[in-house]
Each structure stands twice: as C-alpha cells, then as structure tokens.
Amino acid sequence: MMRRDRIFLATILTAIFSADLYFILLPKLRSRGHKSGHLCSCGPTNFTLPKLGGLASPQLSNWTSGPPLDVTTSGFDDGISKLEKLFSHPLYNIQTPLLGPEERLLQAEQLMEYYRRKVSRWERHMKIYTQAAALSNITVTQHDVTFDPDATWVKFHLGINRYALYSRDDPSIPKLLKEMQSMTVIGADYTQDEKALKGVCDCTQVVKPSGHHLKLALKMQNFAKAMFKPMRQQRDDETPEDLFYFVDFQRHNAEIAAFHLDRILDFRRVPPVSGRLVNVTGEVLQVTHNEDLRGVFFTSPANNTCFFAKCLYVCKTEYAVCGNPDLLEGSLSAYLPGLSIAPRISIPNPWIRSYTFSGREEWEVNPFFCDTIKQMYPYNAGNRLLNIIDMSIFDFLIGNMDRHHYEIFTKFGDEGFVLHLDNARGFGKHSHDEMSILAPLSQCCMIKRSTLRRLQLLTRRDYRLSDVMRESLQGDPLHPILTEPHLLALDRRLQKVLRVVQRCVRRLGDDEVITSDFAKSTSKPQTVTETTQVR
C-alpha cells in the first residue's frame, strides 16, 4: 500500500515539475534569448560562417537570419532603395585583380577592325540586294548603318574579361539596356541555330534543337545585334503539370528576369536583356532579306500581323505569335561578340537530364555521382565545378530544368567563367520547387564562400531577394515582368538552397564545404601575380 502511494506521489511531483518547466521556465528562457538578440548556439543548427579572409563584410549569423517574411514589403523602405543598398554593400564591392591584356576577351584595335570589315560587307550586301529587289518589284526599307566605336554595345564587348561579362560598376550596361528599347532595327533574320535546321527533319528524336522556339536576330542601325524572343504566354500562366520541361514554351519575361537575378547574385554571366515592344511589320517583315522568314508572315482573321517558326515541329500557323495589330512585346538580349573573333565552346552539362519520356541519367540514380565527376578533367581542379554549382543555384531559383549544355570562352581556358545563356524556360512554375536542379550542390557539397555570403545577405530584411528583384524589374519598360507569386517563390527557394548547404556542413564540416575563390576585398587593385599568390 505504501509503495503504491509513493509511486502515485512521485507521478504527481513529476507532472508538476514538467508543467513548471514547460509553462514557466522555458518561456522565460525564450524571452531572455530574444532580448539578447541571439538564438541558442550550443547545437550545430545555428552556426555562423567562419570569418571570410579579406572580405570586409559583417558577420552574418544564422543561415536565414532576419524577421519572418512580410509579403507586403515593397522594394523601398522609408524611401531608401534596397537595390542601391545591396550594391553598396562590401560584398558587392570586392575588387577583382588589375586586368592585363590576357585577362580581357578582346582588344580595342582588334574589335574595331573586325567591325569595319563587317560594315563594309553589309554595305556590299545591301547594294546587291536592293538591285535584285528592284528587278523583282519588292519593296525594301533601307537604313543607313553608322558604326560608332564608342557605342555602348561596343563598350560591353570590350568589358568582357575572365571574371564576368561586365564589371559591377560598368556605366555602359544601364545605358545599353536603355538604348535597346528604342534602337532602330535595320535587319531581321533567323538565328544561326535555326538556319542550321533548314531542310532537316529527324523524327526519330523526341527532342530536336529549337523544337518550337521562336526567336529572331535583329540588327540595329549602329550595328548592334540582339536576339528577339516574342511573348508566348501570359505572366500568370503556369506550365501545366503534365508538360515535360523539354517541350515547354520559352518565355520572354523569363529572359528579362534572369538577367536581373544574375546581376543581383553578382554572377554577371547573363548578357544584358531588356523588354521591348516590336512592330513585327515595320521592324521585322519590311527589313528582312531572308525569303524564308518573309514566307512565315500572314494576316490573321482578326487583321493582326502574325508569324511562326521554321523549325522541326510545332511550326504551323496555329502556333504563331501575333501583333496587336503589329506591336508585339518580347525580350531583346544583347549578342556576344561573334564566334570568329571570340570563340566559345559548348560543353555537355555533367548533370544533363534525359530528353526522353522515360530515361534517367546516372546522376538521378547514383547519389555518389559527384565523386566520379571530381576525378574527371576539367572538374578535378580550378573553379569549373564551383561555377557549375553556381549555375545550378541560379537555375534552381528561376526553376530552369533545361540546362543541357553550358558555354565558356575558349580564351580563358579552364579558369574562365560559365555563361548563363538561354534562360527562357525559367519562371514557369511558382508553385513548385524542383529540388533535382540542385543536384550539383547537394551531391558535391561544395560552394564558393562569396556565393554563400551573398545568398545569406539576400535573406535579410534590408536586402530581401524578392524586394530587390521587384525593384530592379521596375526599370524595364514591360513592367511588371514577374507576378508576385514568382517573386515570393525566390525567397522560398533561397531558404532551401541554404538548408542544403547547412546539411552538407553538418555532415562534412565547413572547411570541406565552403571553398575560397579568387576574388578578395582589397584597398587597391591587385595584380594578376598577387592574386595567384593568395590563391
């Protein structure tokens, strides 16, 4: 009897103690922790990054610091531009080494001579075409070509170096974006890859190059060149769940948003892109000298001017795009220097997806796939693998599953950066986060220290990714570029990227996961030799 009473008494005391602990002691400990501004640091969950050698930036404690997300917050806080605050942050003012001739893609004399020859060739071509058109009673709209060595697009080409397509403070980039919105178009043609498809049809393949893309190369009066991708779907249209990624539409607004995101992430590997309303009659049909392109234009029953693609499938009038009646919005992407003067090579992505309805690649079934990649050239040394991981983070944020190849400039060799080209299949689904895109990061468990620090910074309220993107996109003439759900999806996906890195650090330690890269914060520009020594 006494033993039963003791057990009963012990049970009651235990219950009382548990209630005190839960309802009284724990709330006090929590409130004390909040007052001090620090969370519990005794476990591995809330570790801070080690000091970034040479980077003059504040310590960003916790992986996703800052208050809960406020979906009503705009890109401005009390009249202060969050975008300007971001770009003035020390992480965005890291000086790259002093550039020598070998670090620049092109030299001025070389580029000037190249374009003088192209202008002469254009003038000869136009003379011959005008004479032929007159004999055939074809009306040709003629424009004078004026090549300006100081044009913003020339400065863009001259600014390309081994680290990025343009420098952080290059004044020619915002000017080029502005000018692309109103440059006079003097010529329109198919892009090179579409020309290569003429007369080719291999119906045994599930996916064909340029399957149902619709893009044009536009030449401007000052001899600039831009790729035009027309509007194919509305901003709030989501890619249907049953649609495979390799037959998805290309979205002009995705190209625009991808440029702004790439700049905000400080990769600077996407060529400048601007939105524009194009008159498809006056600025495409009447200035094209390609008879095949002329042949795909027609007038719809609604009296709108339409055209469709010359490609391997989905190339019928029912898949055309139409002006209203002539104006059509689209994206204009600045062309990179020609391959004859600045050769690039296209390399299969190690994490390429299967472009069949049922196939799977090795990385999709082998969680240790990266161990093999790390032993292979050129991923066994240098920055190439880290650049691929940067690209996977970028693709995950925009939701792009179509990165089957990547390109690099051959001049910079293995240490050159990876170009982030052709992003029009991004921003298709704001309601879905495709975690497989992050396979390079999750399988290799490596990330550049500078990339990680910027990602962490973009979770802070003062620099929140959705806010700075919203503000940056407001400068495009086709604003709004992204719907609010797509902007908020960026914040959600950013958190997931950081959680993947956090799991890697828990498993392997920060020394194995967080990798130093070549850029250091300096009080004066470094020479290439000095940079090599610190690496």
C-alpha positions as MATLAB code, in Angstrom:
seq = 'MMRRDRIFLATILTAIFSADLYFILLPKLRSRGHKSGHLCSCGPTNFTLPKLGGLASPQLSNWTSGPPLDVTTSGFDDGISKLEKLFSHPLYNIQTPLLGPEERLLQAEQLMEYYRRKVSRWERHMKIYTQAAALSNITVTQHDVTFDPDATWVKFHLGINRYALYSRDDPSIPKLLKEMQSMTVIGADYTQDEKALKGVCDCTQVVKPSGHHLKLALKMQNFAKAMFKPMRQQRDDETPEDLFYFVDFQRHNAEIAAFHLDRILDFRRVPPVSGRLVNVTGEVLQVTHNEDLRGVFFTSPANNTCFFAKCLYVCKTEYAVCGNPDLLEGSLSAYLPGLSIAPRISIPNPWIRSYTFSGREEWEVNPFFCDTIKQMYPYNAGNRLLNIIDMSIFDFLIGNMDRHHYEIFTKFGDEGFVLHLDNARGFGKHSHDEMSILAPLSQCCMIKRSTLRRLQLLTRRDYRLSDVMRESLQGDPLHPILTEPHLLALDRRLQKVLRVVQRCVRRLGDDEVITSDFAKSTSKPQTVTETTQVR';
ca = [
       0.000    0.000    0.000;
       2.793    2.418    0.974;
       4.716    1.543   -2.176;
       1.634    2.332   -4.295;
       1.262    5.709   -2.520;
       4.932    6.529   -3.131;
       4.558    5.749   -6.816;
       1.411    7.891   -7.006;
       3.170   10.773   -5.205;
       6.217   10.526   -7.474;
       3.961   10.624  -10.536;
       2.200   13.770   -9.296;
       5.505   15.531   -8.487;
       6.884   14.630  -11.924;
       3.782   16.038  -13.611;
       4.014   19.277  -11.589;
       7.713   19.682  -12.401;
       7.082   19.074  -16.114;
       4.288   21.654  -16.111;
       6.538   24.225  -14.388;
       9.311   23.528  -16.872;
       7.048   23.837  -19.914;
       4.836   26.761  -18.901;
       7.168   28.880  -16.715;
      10.883   28.134  -17.141;
      11.004   27.639  -20.915;
       9.076   30.857  -21.767;
      11.472   32.826  -19.552;
      14.490   31.291  -21.281;
      13.000   32.067  -24.682;
      12.248   35.679  -23.793;
      15.757   36.127  -22.408;
      17.202   34.712  -25.623;
      15.094   37.093  -27.751;
      16.094   40.101  -25.639;
      19.747   39.343  -26.109;
      19.178   39.043  -29.867;
      20.830   35.598  -30.120;
      19.459   32.157  -30.560;
      20.886   29.141  -28.838;
      24.334   28.468  -30.263;
      25.023   25.238  -28.461;
      23.985   22.998  -31.362;
      25.136   22.751  -34.952;
      21.892   24.172  -36.348;
      22.691   27.846  -35.827;
      26.381   28.006  -36.542;
      27.937   31.105  -38.090;
      30.241   31.246  -41.020;
      33.940   31.491  -40.288;
      35.475   34.868  -40.998;
      35.870   35.491  -44.690;
      39.518   36.209  -45.193;
      39.941   39.534  -46.932;
      36.216   40.266  -47.270;
      35.268   43.394  -45.381;
      31.725   42.372  -44.517;
      29.727   41.964  -41.324;
      29.352   38.532  -39.777;
      26.013   37.105  -40.892;
      24.952   34.833  -38.055;
      22.447   32.037  -38.680;
      21.542   30.753  -42.102;
      18.261   32.543  -42.564;
      18.533   35.474  -40.233;
      16.021   38.288  -40.012;
      12.345   38.507  -39.071;
       9.673   36.369  -40.760;
       8.963   37.266  -44.357;
       6.500   40.108  -44.864;
       4.810   39.612  -48.227;
       3.580   43.206  -48.319;
       7.047   44.742  -48.090;
       7.995   46.603  -51.258;
      11.449   47.183  -52.679;
      11.651   50.503  -50.832;
      11.898   51.089  -47.096;
      11.184   54.654  -45.986;
      12.199   55.929  -49.409;
      15.561   54.147  -49.363;
      16.326   51.938  -52.347;
      17.086   48.391  -51.210;
      18.774   47.716  -54.539;
      21.171   50.627  -54.062;
      21.872   49.478  -50.502;
      22.621   45.984  -51.798;
      25.041   47.145  -54.475;
      26.829   49.429  -51.991;
      27.368   46.531  -49.557;
      31.015   45.426  -49.123;
      30.201   42.020  -50.620;
      29.325   43.804  -53.861;
      32.442   45.952  -53.843;
      35.124   43.296  -53.973;
      37.911   44.402  -56.266;
      38.984   41.944  -58.911;
      42.645   41.854  -59.911;
      44.030   44.519  -62.201;
      43.251   43.272  -65.687;
      46.027   42.716  -68.172;
      45.549   42.111  -71.925;
      45.425   38.347  -71.378;
      42.569   38.817  -68.893;
      40.360   40.687  -71.380;
      38.411   38.893  -74.072;
      39.064   41.467  -76.791;
      41.425   44.312  -77.553;
      40.021   47.581  -78.919;
      42.057   47.602  -82.150;
      41.116   44.006  -82.877;
      37.398   44.678  -82.375;
      37.375   47.895  -84.438;
      38.996   46.212  -87.409;
      36.585   43.278  -87.172;
      33.504   45.509  -87.279;
      34.827   47.773  -90.022;
      35.041   44.683  -92.222;
      31.501   43.662  -91.251;
      30.117   47.125  -92.064;
      31.771   47.017  -95.484;
      30.365   43.544  -96.096;
      26.888   44.735  -95.053;
      27.016   47.717  -97.406;
      28.032   45.476 -100.333;
      25.266   43.006  -99.496;
      22.641   45.765  -99.299;
      23.684   47.188 -102.675;
      23.287   43.811 -104.349;
      20.015   43.045 -102.554;
      18.496   46.437 -103.405;
      19.230   45.919 -107.098;
      17.712   42.429 -107.037;
      14.655   43.641 -105.134;
      14.060   46.412 -107.664;
      14.047   43.873 -110.510;
      11.555   41.737 -108.561;
       9.325   44.691 -107.554;
       9.982   44.017 -103.856;
       9.768   46.997 -101.523;
      12.831   47.266  -99.300;
      13.108   49.607  -96.333;
      16.651   50.970  -96.302;
      18.515   52.446  -93.348;
      21.988   53.889  -93.178;
      24.391   51.965  -90.986;
      26.594   54.075  -88.742;
      29.230   52.204  -86.801;
      30.202   54.123  -83.658;
      33.385   52.910  -81.889;
      32.073   54.482  -78.670;
      28.667   52.781  -78.793;
      27.523   51.173  -75.539;
      27.336   47.710  -77.093;
      30.989   48.037  -78.198;
      31.947   49.006  -74.641;
      30.026   45.971  -73.387;
      32.063   43.695  -75.653;
      35.327   45.345  -74.649;
      34.448   44.971  -70.954;
      34.198   41.171  -71.046;
      37.001   39.621  -69.008;
      37.910   36.290  -67.455;
      35.802   37.001  -64.343;
      32.462   38.171  -65.768;
      30.673   39.672  -68.774;
      30.771   43.133  -67.230;
      32.082   44.832  -64.112;
      29.820   45.748  -61.201;
      30.082   49.478  -61.840;
      30.196   49.464  -65.663;
      28.121   52.532  -66.689;
      27.656   51.218  -70.229;
      25.335   48.389  -69.104;
      22.362   50.513  -67.904;
      22.863   52.740  -70.967;
      22.804   49.698  -73.253;
      19.603   48.437  -71.623;
      18.001   51.826  -72.229;
      19.163   52.051  -75.829;
      17.937   48.547  -76.733;
      14.406   49.769  -76.032;
      14.482   52.217  -78.948;
      17.324   51.294  -81.336;
      16.307   51.443  -84.996;
      16.104   47.935  -86.480;
      17.641   47.679  -89.949;
      17.649   43.912  -90.435;
      15.931   40.768  -89.190;
      16.882   37.150  -89.732;
      16.731   33.716  -88.192;
      19.366   32.884  -85.611;
      22.276   30.665  -86.612;
      20.973   27.513  -84.931;
      17.620   27.850  -86.711;
      19.379   28.314  -90.037;
      21.261   25.080  -89.422;
      17.932   23.248  -89.187;
      16.711   24.250  -92.633;
      15.537   21.205  -94.513;
      16.462   18.833  -91.689;
      13.917   16.545  -90.053;
      14.945   13.663  -87.802;
      11.665   12.426  -86.441;
      13.306    9.567  -84.520;
      14.383   12.030  -81.860;
      11.957   13.024  -79.156;
      13.566   16.419  -78.770;
      15.008   18.403  -81.626;
      17.125   21.557  -81.483;
      14.995   24.691  -81.482;
      11.924   22.479  -81.342;
       9.314   25.203  -81.023;
      11.390   28.177  -80.105;
      10.608   31.352  -81.948;
      13.477   33.808  -81.930;
      14.983   36.272  -84.363;
      18.291   38.050  -84.768;
      17.754   41.812  -85.108;
      20.450   44.127  -86.428;
      20.365   47.742  -85.271;
      21.302   50.948  -87.060;
      24.504   51.362  -85.048;
      25.395   47.768  -85.958;
      24.438   46.345  -82.575;
      22.788   42.940  -82.663;
      20.167   41.490  -80.328;
      18.132   38.294  -80.089;
      14.382   38.843  -80.003;
      12.148   36.326  -78.224;
       8.463   37.177  -78.545;
       5.778   36.827  -75.909;
       4.337   33.297  -75.958;
       2.223   33.196  -72.809;
       0.715   35.482  -70.180;
       2.568   36.386  -66.976;
       0.208   34.441  -64.733;
       0.141   31.272  -66.868;
       1.879   28.344  -65.170;
       3.462   25.483  -67.075;
       0.951   22.588  -66.990;
       1.926   19.807  -64.591;
       1.842   17.143  -67.313;
       4.160   19.060  -69.651;
       7.763   17.853  -69.933;
      10.426   20.503  -69.413;
      11.902   19.931  -72.865;
       8.680   20.898  -74.676;
       7.896   23.892  -72.507;
       7.416   27.304  -74.111;
      10.164   29.869  -73.990;
       9.106   32.943  -72.003;
      10.377   36.384  -72.919;
       9.811   37.675  -69.383;
      11.941   34.814  -68.005;
      14.896   36.035  -70.098;
      14.454   39.546  -68.692;
      14.069   38.401  -65.080;
      17.031   36.019  -65.362;
      19.350   38.893  -66.315;
      18.251   40.926  -63.300;
      18.605   37.956  -60.928;
      22.051   37.088  -62.287;
      23.145   40.681  -61.652;
      21.660   40.687  -58.130;
      23.500   37.438  -57.326;
      26.657   39.181  -58.613;
      27.435   36.423  -61.113;
      27.220   38.777  -64.115;
      27.184   35.859  -66.571;
      23.951   36.695  -68.448;
      24.224   39.198  -71.342;
      22.107   42.368  -70.890;
      18.405   41.821  -71.618;
      15.648   44.399  -71.986;
      11.970   44.214  -72.793;
      10.668   45.952  -75.881;
       7.529   46.416  -77.984;
       8.462   45.484  -81.560;
       6.487   46.363  -84.672;
       6.562   42.989  -86.425;
       5.627   44.554  -89.763;
       7.921   47.566  -89.841;
      10.788   46.217  -87.720;
      10.860   42.595  -88.873;
       8.983   41.846  -92.100;
       9.929   45.003  -94.007;
      13.630   44.844  -93.077;
      14.294   41.134  -93.565;
      16.212   39.940  -96.602;
      15.511   36.281  -95.849;
      12.790   34.953  -98.135;
      12.097   32.023  -95.797;
      11.384   34.441  -92.968;
       9.150   36.550  -95.201;
       7.220   33.393  -96.047;
       6.054   32.718  -92.474;
       4.223   36.049  -92.091;
       0.469   36.219  -92.567;
      -2.541   38.288  -91.519;
      -4.901   36.645  -89.051;
      -8.741   36.784  -89.261;
      -8.556   39.497  -86.583;
      -6.375   41.517  -89.002;
      -3.263   41.102  -86.819;
       0.196   40.520  -88.312;
       1.481   37.080  -87.284;
       4.460   34.835  -87.964;
       5.553   31.349  -86.961;
       8.827   29.460  -86.686;
      10.791   27.484  -89.242;
      11.620   24.513  -87.070;
      11.217   20.781  -86.786;
       7.823   20.637  -85.145;
       5.044   22.890  -83.844;
       5.691   25.047  -86.898;
       2.175   25.753  -88.079;
       0.025   28.840  -88.232;
      -1.888   27.772  -85.112;
       1.347   28.119  -83.127;
       2.158   31.569  -84.492;
       2.612   34.740  -82.473;
       0.673   37.816  -83.460;
       0.988   41.539  -83.013;
      -1.877   43.751  -81.910;
      -2.237   44.525  -84.752;
       1.505   44.969  -85.353;
       3.028   45.569  -81.910;
       4.367   42.521  -80.085;
       6.243   42.535  -76.809;
       9.368   40.457  -76.329;
      12.843   40.338  -74.882;
      15.970   41.710  -76.538;
      19.212   40.019  -75.477;
      22.473   41.705  -76.446;
      24.559   39.449  -78.660;
      28.001   38.376  -77.521;
      30.974   39.026  -79.857;
      30.982   36.805  -82.936;
      32.490   33.336  -82.723;
      35.131   34.207  -85.314;
      36.610   36.864  -83.023;
      35.678   35.449  -79.601;
      35.270   31.671  -79.935;
      33.153   29.811  -77.406;
      32.702   26.109  -76.894;
      29.564   24.310  -75.792;
      30.116   21.563  -73.225;
      27.562   18.960  -72.072;
      26.437   19.578  -68.521;
      27.557   16.652  -66.301;
      24.096   16.855  -64.717;
      22.322   16.771  -68.080;
      18.760   15.495  -67.939;
      17.316   12.711  -70.021;
      15.493   14.137  -73.018;
      13.236   11.138  -73.436;
       9.917   10.398  -71.781;
      11.194    7.543  -69.602;
      15.012    7.674  -69.496;
      17.099    8.583  -66.465;
      20.695    9.767  -66.258;
      23.298    8.348  -63.875;
      23.227   11.336  -61.523;
      19.496   10.758  -60.998;
      20.043    7.253  -59.600;
      23.554    7.477  -58.133;
      23.848    9.783  -55.073;
      27.657    9.474  -55.271;
      27.796   10.665  -58.871;
      29.837   13.743  -57.950;
      32.676   11.580  -56.612;
      33.218   10.418  -60.176;
      32.925   13.936  -61.621;
      35.533   15.245  -59.176;
      38.069   12.863  -60.682;
      37.429   13.982  -64.251;
      39.034   16.804  -66.211;
      38.296   19.738  -66.024;
      36.312   19.313  -62.796;
      39.218   17.902  -60.790;
      40.892   21.316  -60.316;
      40.197   25.028  -60.548;
      36.834   26.743  -60.473;
      34.894   24.832  -63.138;
      32.948   22.602  -60.755;
      32.274   25.531  -58.420;
      30.968   27.518  -61.390;
      28.664   24.623  -62.312;
      27.343   24.687  -58.740;
      26.794   28.459  -59.008;
      24.826   27.799  -62.193;
      22.707   25.118  -60.501;
      21.773   27.559  -57.721;
      20.846   30.170  -60.319;
      18.770   27.614  -62.264;
      17.028   26.405  -59.110;
      15.990   29.941  -58.205;
      14.451   30.522  -61.639;
      13.137   26.938  -61.966;
      15.093   26.137  -65.160;
      15.402   22.387  -65.821;
      16.722   22.786  -69.376;
      20.461   23.293  -68.796;
      21.734   20.529  -71.059;
      24.911   22.379  -72.121;
      26.946   25.321  -70.943;
      29.357   27.602  -72.795;
      32.723   29.134  -71.990;
      35.061   31.467  -73.872;
      37.992   29.421  -75.124;
      40.470   32.246  -74.484;
      40.140   31.917  -70.707;
      40.536   28.145  -70.663;
      39.562   26.100  -67.639;
      39.557   29.122  -65.314;
      37.015   31.028  -67.373;
      33.504   31.586  -66.058;
      30.460   29.672  -67.274;
      27.970   31.662  -69.353;
      24.346   31.575  -68.188;
      22.690   31.669  -71.614;
      19.165   30.794  -72.768;
      17.062   31.166  -69.620;
      13.642   31.443  -71.260;
      12.379   28.192  -69.748;
      12.676   29.603  -66.263;
       9.858   31.028  -64.145;
       7.326   28.525  -65.457;
       6.015   27.293  -62.087;
       5.970   29.466  -58.987;
       4.140   26.777  -57.008;
       6.787   24.063  -57.426;
      10.442   23.920  -56.373;
      12.334   21.321  -58.423;
      14.962   20.133  -55.936;
      16.716   17.939  -58.514;
      18.103   21.105  -60.121;
      20.284   21.465  -57.010;
      21.896   18.050  -57.526;
      25.385   19.529  -58.216;
      25.239   21.347  -54.871;
      23.669   18.545  -52.822;
      25.844   15.770  -54.276;
      29.176   17.641  -54.339;
      28.612   19.576  -51.090;
      30.776   22.487  -52.274;
      30.054   26.187  -52.624;
      32.105   29.340  -53.071;
      32.414   31.351  -49.911;
      31.493   34.576  -51.728;
      28.402   32.956  -53.255;
      27.239   31.708  -49.870;
      27.744   35.066  -48.189;
      25.683   36.851  -50.824;
      22.913   34.252  -50.594;
      22.791   34.751  -46.844;
      22.730   38.509  -47.249;
      19.720   38.231  -49.567;
      17.668   36.610  -46.787;
      17.978   39.711  -44.605;
      15.021   42.091  -44.428;
      17.074   45.042  -45.678;
      18.253   43.101  -48.749;
      15.494   40.532  -49.277;
      15.772   38.875  -52.665;
      12.136   39.339  -53.684;
      12.289   43.033  -52.776;
      15.458   43.850  -54.701;
      14.217   41.828  -57.682;
      10.893   43.665  -57.635;
      12.694   46.988  -57.549;
      15.190   46.030  -60.247;
      12.477   44.804  -62.622;
      10.517   48.044  -62.243;
      13.030   49.694  -64.550;
      12.062   47.520  -67.523;
       9.557   49.046  -69.975;
       7.430   45.866  -69.918;
       6.981   46.045  -66.141;
       5.586   44.026  -64.400;
       7.932   41.261  -65.541;
       7.110   38.684  -62.857;
       3.928   38.135  -60.899;
       4.049   38.414  -57.126;
       3.919   34.605  -56.580;
       7.081   34.219  -58.698;
       8.863   36.922  -56.686;
       7.923   35.310  -53.368;
       8.998   31.903  -54.710;
      12.543   33.314  -54.944;
      12.617   33.831  -51.149;
      11.300   30.331  -50.528;
      13.824   28.722  -52.862;
      16.684   30.733  -51.412;
      15.899   29.302  -47.989;
      16.015   25.802  -49.467;
      19.417   26.412  -51.040;
      20.805   27.465  -47.665;
      19.311   24.410  -45.989;
      21.082   22.149  -48.490;
      24.389   23.865  -47.672;
      23.638   23.607  -43.973;
      23.088   19.845  -44.213;
      26.384   19.486  -46.062;
      28.234   21.450  -43.370;
      26.697   19.331  -40.611;
      27.903   16.201  -42.359;
      31.335   17.274  -43.616;
      32.281   20.462  -41.765;
      32.582   23.974  -43.135;
      36.225   23.554  -44.208;
      35.201   20.846  -46.667;
      32.085   22.584  -47.958;
      32.837   26.323  -48.061;
      35.570   26.992  -50.596;
      37.621   30.137  -51.104;
      37.518   31.691  -54.547;
      39.908   34.035  -56.288;
      38.264   37.408  -55.547;
      39.396   39.229  -52.395;
      38.429   42.578  -50.930;
      41.397   44.918  -51.247;
      42.191   48.538  -50.609;
      43.811   48.744  -54.040;
      43.537   46.647  -57.204;
      45.735   43.570  -57.155;
      47.915   42.414  -59.982;
      47.384   39.007  -61.516;
      50.571   37.785  -59.822;
      49.368   38.886  -56.399;
      46.054   37.130  -56.918;
      47.796   33.923  -57.899;
      49.830   34.058  -54.694;
      46.822   34.467  -52.394;
      45.052   31.582  -54.059;
];
